[in-house]
PDB file of C-alpha atoms in Angstrom:
ATOM      1  CA  MET V   7    -110.436   1.303 -47.763  1.00 50.00           C
ATOM      2  CA  ARG V   8    -111.912   4.702 -46.832  1.00 48.00           C
ATOM      3  CA  ALA V   9    -112.437   3.546 -43.248  1.00 44.00           C
ATOM      4  CA  LEU V  10    -108.798   2.487 -43.022  1.00 38.00           C
ATOM      5  CA  TRP V  11    -107.639   5.848 -44.422  1.00 36.00           C
ATOM      6  CA  ALA V  12    -109.871   7.719 -41.952  1.00 39.00           C
ATOM      7  CA  ALA V  13    -108.436   5.707 -39.064  1.00 39.00           C
ATOM      8  CA  ILE V  14    -104.870   6.466 -40.176  1.00 38.00           C
ATOM      9  CA  CYS V  15    -105.678  10.188 -40.400  1.00 38.00           C
ATOM     10  CA  LEU V  16    -107.157  10.155 -36.901  1.00 39.00           C
ATOM     11  CA  LEU V  17    -104.019   8.516 -35.521  1.00 41.00           C
ATOM     12  CA  ALA V  18    -101.883  11.280 -37.035  1.00 41.00           C
ATOM     13  CA  MET V  19    -103.909  14.028 -35.319  1.00 41.00           C
ATOM     14  CA  PRO V  20    -102.638  15.420 -32.013  1.00 45.00           C
ATOM     15  CA  ALA V  21    -104.246  13.863 -28.958  1.00 46.00           C
ATOM     16  CA  TRP V  22    -105.589  16.902 -27.092  1.00 44.00           C
ATOM     17  CA  ALA V  23    -106.888  16.458 -23.600  1.00 52.00           C
ATOM     18  CA  ASP V  24    -108.855  19.090 -21.738  1.00 61.00           C
ATOM     19  CA  SER V  25    -107.067  22.129 -20.368  1.00 68.00           C
ATOM     20  CA  ILE V  26    -105.821  22.103 -16.791  1.00 70.00           C
ATOM     21  CA  GLU V  27    -108.661  22.960 -14.446  1.00 70.00           C
ATOM     22  CA  PRO V  28    -107.926  24.294 -10.977  1.00 72.00           C
ATOM     23  CA  LEU V  29    -108.278  21.453  -8.501  1.00 85.00           C
ATOM     24  CA  ALA V  30    -108.141  21.787  -4.726  1.00 90.00           C
ATOM     25  CA  GLY V  31    -104.599  22.770  -3.795  1.00 96.00           C
ATOM     26  CA  TRP V  32    -103.566  23.666  -7.357  1.00 96.00           C
ATOM     27  CA  ALA V  33    -102.454  27.006  -8.776  1.00 97.00           C
ATOM     28  CA  VAL V  34    -103.074  27.449 -12.512  1.00 97.00           C
ATOM     29  CA  TYR V  35    -101.510  30.204 -14.631  1.00 97.00           C
ATOM     30  CA  PRO V  36    -102.636  30.411 -18.272  1.00 97.00           C
ATOM     31  CA  SER V  37    -100.207  32.315 -20.477  1.00 98.00           C
ATOM     32  CA  GLY V  38    -100.041  33.764 -23.944  1.00 98.00           C
ATOM     33  CA  LYS V  39     -96.681  32.067 -24.464  1.00 98.00           C
ATOM     34  CA  SER V  40     -95.861  29.065 -26.594  1.00 98.00           C
ATOM     35  CA  TYR V  41     -95.148  25.775 -24.869  1.00 97.00           C
ATOM     36  CA  GLU V  42     -91.411  25.927 -25.624  1.00 97.00           C
ATOM     37  CA  SER V  43     -91.171  29.512 -24.381  1.00 98.00           C
ATOM     38  CA  LEU V  44     -93.039  28.774 -21.147  1.00 98.00           C
ATOM     39  CA  VAL V  45     -90.837  25.749 -20.419  1.00 98.00           C
ATOM     40  CA  GLU V  46     -87.675  27.854 -20.819  1.00 98.00           C
ATOM     41  CA  ASP V  47     -89.120  30.808 -18.889  1.00 98.00           C
ATOM     42  CA  THR V  48     -90.217  28.520 -16.046  1.00 98.00           C
ATOM     43  CA  LYS V  49     -86.734  27.032 -15.729  1.00 98.00           C
ATOM     44  CA  ALA V  50     -85.208  30.533 -15.737  1.00 98.00           C
ATOM     45  CA  ALA V  51     -87.718  31.760 -13.129  1.00 98.00           C
ATOM     46  CA  VAL V  52     -86.933  28.755 -10.902  1.00 98.00           C
ATOM     47  CA  LYS V  53     -83.261  29.768 -10.893  1.00 98.00           C
ATOM     48  CA  GLU V  54     -84.068  33.480 -10.413  1.00 98.00           C
ATOM     49  CA  ASN V  55     -86.049  32.580  -7.290  1.00 98.00           C
ATOM     50  CA  GLY V  56     -83.306  30.608  -5.557  1.00 98.00           C
ATOM     51  CA  LEU V  57     -84.468  27.121  -6.487  1.00 98.00           C
ATOM     52  CA  ILE V  58     -82.876  24.479  -8.700  1.00 98.00           C
ATOM     53  CA  VAL V  59     -84.429  22.448 -11.501  1.00 98.00           C
ATOM     54  CA  VAL V  60     -83.893  18.988 -10.043  1.00 98.00           C
ATOM     55  CA  THR V  61     -85.911  16.893 -12.509  1.00 98.00           C
ATOM     56  CA  GLN V  62     -87.623  17.195 -15.873  1.00 97.00           C
ATOM     57  CA  ALA V  63     -89.863  14.705 -17.584  1.00 96.00           C
ATOM     58  CA  GLY V  64     -92.423  14.687 -20.333  1.00 95.00           C
ATOM     59  CA  PRO V  65     -93.853  12.297 -22.888  1.00 95.00           C
ATOM     60  CA  THR V  66     -93.942  14.671 -25.879  1.00 93.00           C
ATOM     61  CA  LYS V  67     -90.552  13.931 -27.498  1.00 91.00           C
ATOM     62  CA  ALA V  68     -90.681  10.209 -26.731  1.00 93.00           C
ATOM     63  CA  ALA V  69     -94.143   9.992 -28.289  1.00 94.00           C
ATOM     64  CA  ALA V  70     -92.907  11.872 -31.356  1.00 93.00           C
ATOM     65  CA  SER V  71     -90.062   9.376 -31.747  1.00 95.00           C
ATOM     66  CA  ARG V  72     -92.763   6.699 -31.921  1.00 95.00           C
ATOM     67  CA  GLY V  73     -94.704   8.651 -34.567  1.00 95.00           C
ATOM     68  CA  ILE V  74     -97.341   9.878 -32.117  1.00 95.00           C
ATOM     69  CA  THR V  75     -98.137  13.585 -31.910  1.00 93.00           C
ATOM     70  CA  ILE V  76     -99.287  14.838 -28.520  1.00 95.00           C
ATOM     71  CA  PRO V  77     -99.402  18.351 -27.080  1.00 95.00           C
ATOM     72  CA  GLY V  78     -96.386  19.708 -25.243  1.00 96.00           C
ATOM     73  CA  ASN V  79     -96.303  18.339 -21.711  1.00 96.00           C
ATOM     74  CA  ARG V  80     -93.442  18.827 -19.244  1.00 98.00           C
ATOM     75  CA  VAL V  81     -93.073  18.305 -15.512  1.00 98.00           C
ATOM     76  CA  ILE V  82     -90.294  20.378 -13.921  1.00 98.00           C
ATOM     77  CA  GLY V  83     -89.250  19.453 -10.378  1.00 98.00           C
ATOM     78  CA  ALA V  84     -87.829  22.336  -8.324  1.00 98.00           C
ATOM     79  CA  PHE V  85     -86.257  22.428  -4.876  1.00 98.00           C
ATOM     80  CA  ASN V  86     -82.905  23.196  -3.265  1.00 98.00           C
ATOM     81  CA  ASN V  87     -80.657  21.656  -0.635  1.00 98.00           C
ATOM     82  CA  ASP V  88     -81.490  24.249   2.026  1.00 98.00           C
ATOM     83  CA  TYR V  89     -85.161  23.293   1.869  1.00 98.00           C
ATOM     84  CA  ALA V  90     -84.292  19.593   1.769  1.00 98.00           C
ATOM     85  CA  VAL V  91     -82.262  19.823   4.973  1.00 98.00           C
ATOM     86  CA  ARG V  92     -84.933  21.903   6.703  1.00 98.00           C
ATOM     87  CA  VAL V  93     -87.750  19.560   5.679  1.00 98.00           C
ATOM     88  CA  LEU V  94     -85.770  16.546   6.887  1.00 98.00           C
ATOM     89  CA  GLU V  95     -85.330  18.215  10.269  1.00 98.00           C
ATOM     90  CA  THR V  96     -89.124  18.219  10.613  1.00 98.00           C
ATOM     91  CA  SER V  97     -90.286  15.075   8.809  1.00 98.00           C
ATOM     92  CA  THR V  98     -88.368  12.325   7.048  1.00 98.00           C
ATOM     93  CA  ASN V  99     -91.616  11.177   5.440  1.00 98.00           C
ATOM     94  CA  ALA V 100     -92.280  14.598   3.878  1.00 98.00           C
ATOM     95  CA  MET V 101     -89.148  14.378   1.714  1.00 98.00           C
ATOM     96  CA  ILE V 102     -90.919  11.883  -0.541  1.00 98.00           C
ATOM     97  CA  GLU V 103     -92.634  14.956  -2.006  1.00 98.00           C
ATOM     98  CA  ALA V 104     -89.402  16.684  -3.070  1.00 98.00           C
ATOM     99  CA  PRO V 105     -88.854  18.050  -5.583  1.00 98.00           C
ATOM    100  CA  ILE V 106     -92.175  19.821  -5.885  1.00 98.00           C
ATOM    101  CA  ARG V 107     -93.285  19.987  -9.483  1.00 98.00           C
ATOM    102  CA  PHE V 108     -94.385  22.596 -11.982  1.00 98.00           C
ATOM    103  CA  TYR V 109     -96.471  21.339 -14.904  1.00 98.00           C
ATOM    104  CA  VAL V 110     -96.337  23.022 -18.329  1.00 98.00           C
ATOM    105  CA  THR V 111     -99.057  22.014 -20.777  1.00 97.00           C
ATOM    106  CA  GLU V 112     -99.678  23.079 -24.347  1.00 97.00           C
ATOM    107  CA  GLU V 113    -103.178  24.281 -25.187  1.00 96.00           C
ATOM    108  CA  LYS V 114    -105.115  23.743 -28.428  1.00 95.00           C
ATOM    109  CA  ASP V 115    -104.617  27.387 -29.427  1.00 96.00           C
ATOM    110  CA  GLY V 116    -100.810  27.115 -29.242  1.00 96.00           C
ATOM    111  CA  THR V 117    -100.455  28.836 -25.876  1.00 97.00           C
ATOM    112  CA  ALA V 118     -99.302  27.107 -22.718  1.00 98.00           C
ATOM    113  CA  THR V 119    -100.406  26.876 -19.093  1.00 97.00           C
ATOM    114  CA  LEU V 120     -98.235  26.601 -15.993  1.00 98.00           C
ATOM    115  CA  SER V 121     -99.705  24.825 -12.992  1.00 98.00           C
ATOM    116  CA  TYR V 122     -98.565  23.230  -9.773  1.00 98.00           C
ATOM    117  CA  LYS V 123     -99.789  21.817  -6.503  1.00 97.00           C
ATOM    118  CA  THR V 124     -99.040  24.402  -3.839  1.00 98.00           C
ATOM    119  CA  PRO V 125     -96.272  23.338  -1.458  1.00 98.00           C
ATOM    120  CA  SER V 126     -98.583  23.823   1.546  1.00 98.00           C
ATOM    121  CA  PHE V 127    -101.023  21.378  -0.083  1.00 98.00           C
ATOM    122  CA  VAL V 128     -98.224  18.920  -0.926  1.00 98.00           C
ATOM    123  CA  PHE V 129     -96.833  18.942   2.620  1.00 98.00           C
ATOM    124  CA  ALA V 130    -100.201  19.033   4.411  1.00 98.00           C
ATOM    125  CA  PRO V 131    -100.308  15.263   5.068  1.00 98.00           C
ATOM    126  CA  TYR V 132     -97.047  15.533   7.023  1.00 98.00           C
ATOM    127  CA  THR V 133     -97.806  18.489   9.287  1.00 97.00           C
ATOM    128  CA  ASP V 134     -98.778  16.284  12.243  1.00 97.00           C
ATOM    129  CA  GLU V 135     -95.213  14.992  12.182  1.00 97.00           C
ATOM    130  CA  GLY V 136     -93.470  18.151  10.961  1.00 98.00           C
ATOM    131  CA  GLY V 137     -95.468  20.635  12.998  1.00 98.00           C
ATOM    132  CA  GLU V 138     -95.278  24.392  12.739  1.00 98.00           C
ATOM    133  CA  ALA V 139     -91.760  24.302  11.289  1.00 98.00           C
ATOM    134  CA  LEU V 140     -92.957  22.299   8.270  1.00 98.00           C
ATOM    135  CA  ARG V 141     -95.953  24.608   7.830  1.00 98.00           C
ATOM    136  CA  GLU V 142     -93.551  27.585   7.792  1.00 98.00           C
ATOM    137  CA  ILE V 143     -91.326  25.933   5.182  1.00 98.00           C
ATOM    138  CA  ALA V 144     -94.380  25.186   3.058  1.00 98.00           C
ATOM    139  CA  ALA V 145     -95.538  28.803   3.331  1.00 98.00           C
ATOM    140  CA  GLU V 146     -92.087  30.029   2.217  1.00 98.00           C
ATOM    141  CA  LEU V 147     -92.222  27.652  -0.713  1.00 98.00           C
ATOM    142  CA  ASP V 148     -95.773  28.787  -1.547  1.00 98.00           C
ATOM    143  CA  ALA V 149     -94.413  32.318  -1.964  1.00 98.00           C
ATOM    144  CA  LYS V 150     -91.445  31.131  -4.046  1.00 98.00           C
ATOM    145  CA  PHE V 151     -93.600  28.985  -6.317  1.00 98.00           C
ATOM    146  CA  GLN V 152     -96.029  31.847  -6.821  1.00 98.00           C
ATOM    147  CA  ALA V 153     -93.125  34.171  -7.684  1.00 98.00           C
ATOM    148  CA  VAL V 154     -91.776  31.603 -10.165  1.00 98.00           C
ATOM    149  CA  ALA V 155     -95.167  31.220 -11.821  1.00 98.00           C
ATOM    150  CA  GLU V 156     -95.834  34.958 -12.035  1.00 98.00           C
ATOM    151  CA  ARG V 157     -92.379  35.563 -13.521  1.00 98.00           C
ATOM    152  CA  ALA V 158     -92.631  32.670 -15.961  1.00 98.00           C
ATOM    153  CA  VAL V 159     -95.986  33.679 -17.448  1.00 98.00           C
ATOM    154  CA  LYS V 160     -95.140  37.407 -17.547  1.00 96.00           C
TER     155      LYS V 160
END
C-alpha cells in the first residue's frame, strides 16, 4: 500500500525538465519574472516591435485539465505580413518557417526564461535559394527578435 501511495504522490509532482540551454542558433534570456508575466510581456513586446502574435501553443493548461501538473510552457509565433511577402519574393520554401517562434519556459525557482532560434539560423537552409535578400530579411528579424526579448525580460 505504501508503494502505491508513493507512486500516486510522484504522479502529482510537477514534471520538471532541465532549463533551456543555449544551442547553436538559439538566443536564451533568463528573467526574474514569473511565467505568466513573461508570457504577457513577450506578447506586448512583439506588438511594440512591429510584429504580430500569429500563433500560441502550450501543453500546460491541457495537461492540467487531465490532472497532470507540468511547468509553464508556451510557444509564441511572431511575424507580420510585410515580412511574409518579402520572404516569399525570395524563397517559397522559406515560408514554411513562418511564424518564427519564441519559447517561454517556467523554471523550478518560479522564474521564467525566454528563448528562440534566431531568424538568421531559421532561414539559413534557404539562403541558396533566397540569396542576399533573404539574408537581409533574416538580419532585420534578428534585430527585432532581440529587441522583443530584451524588452520582454526587462
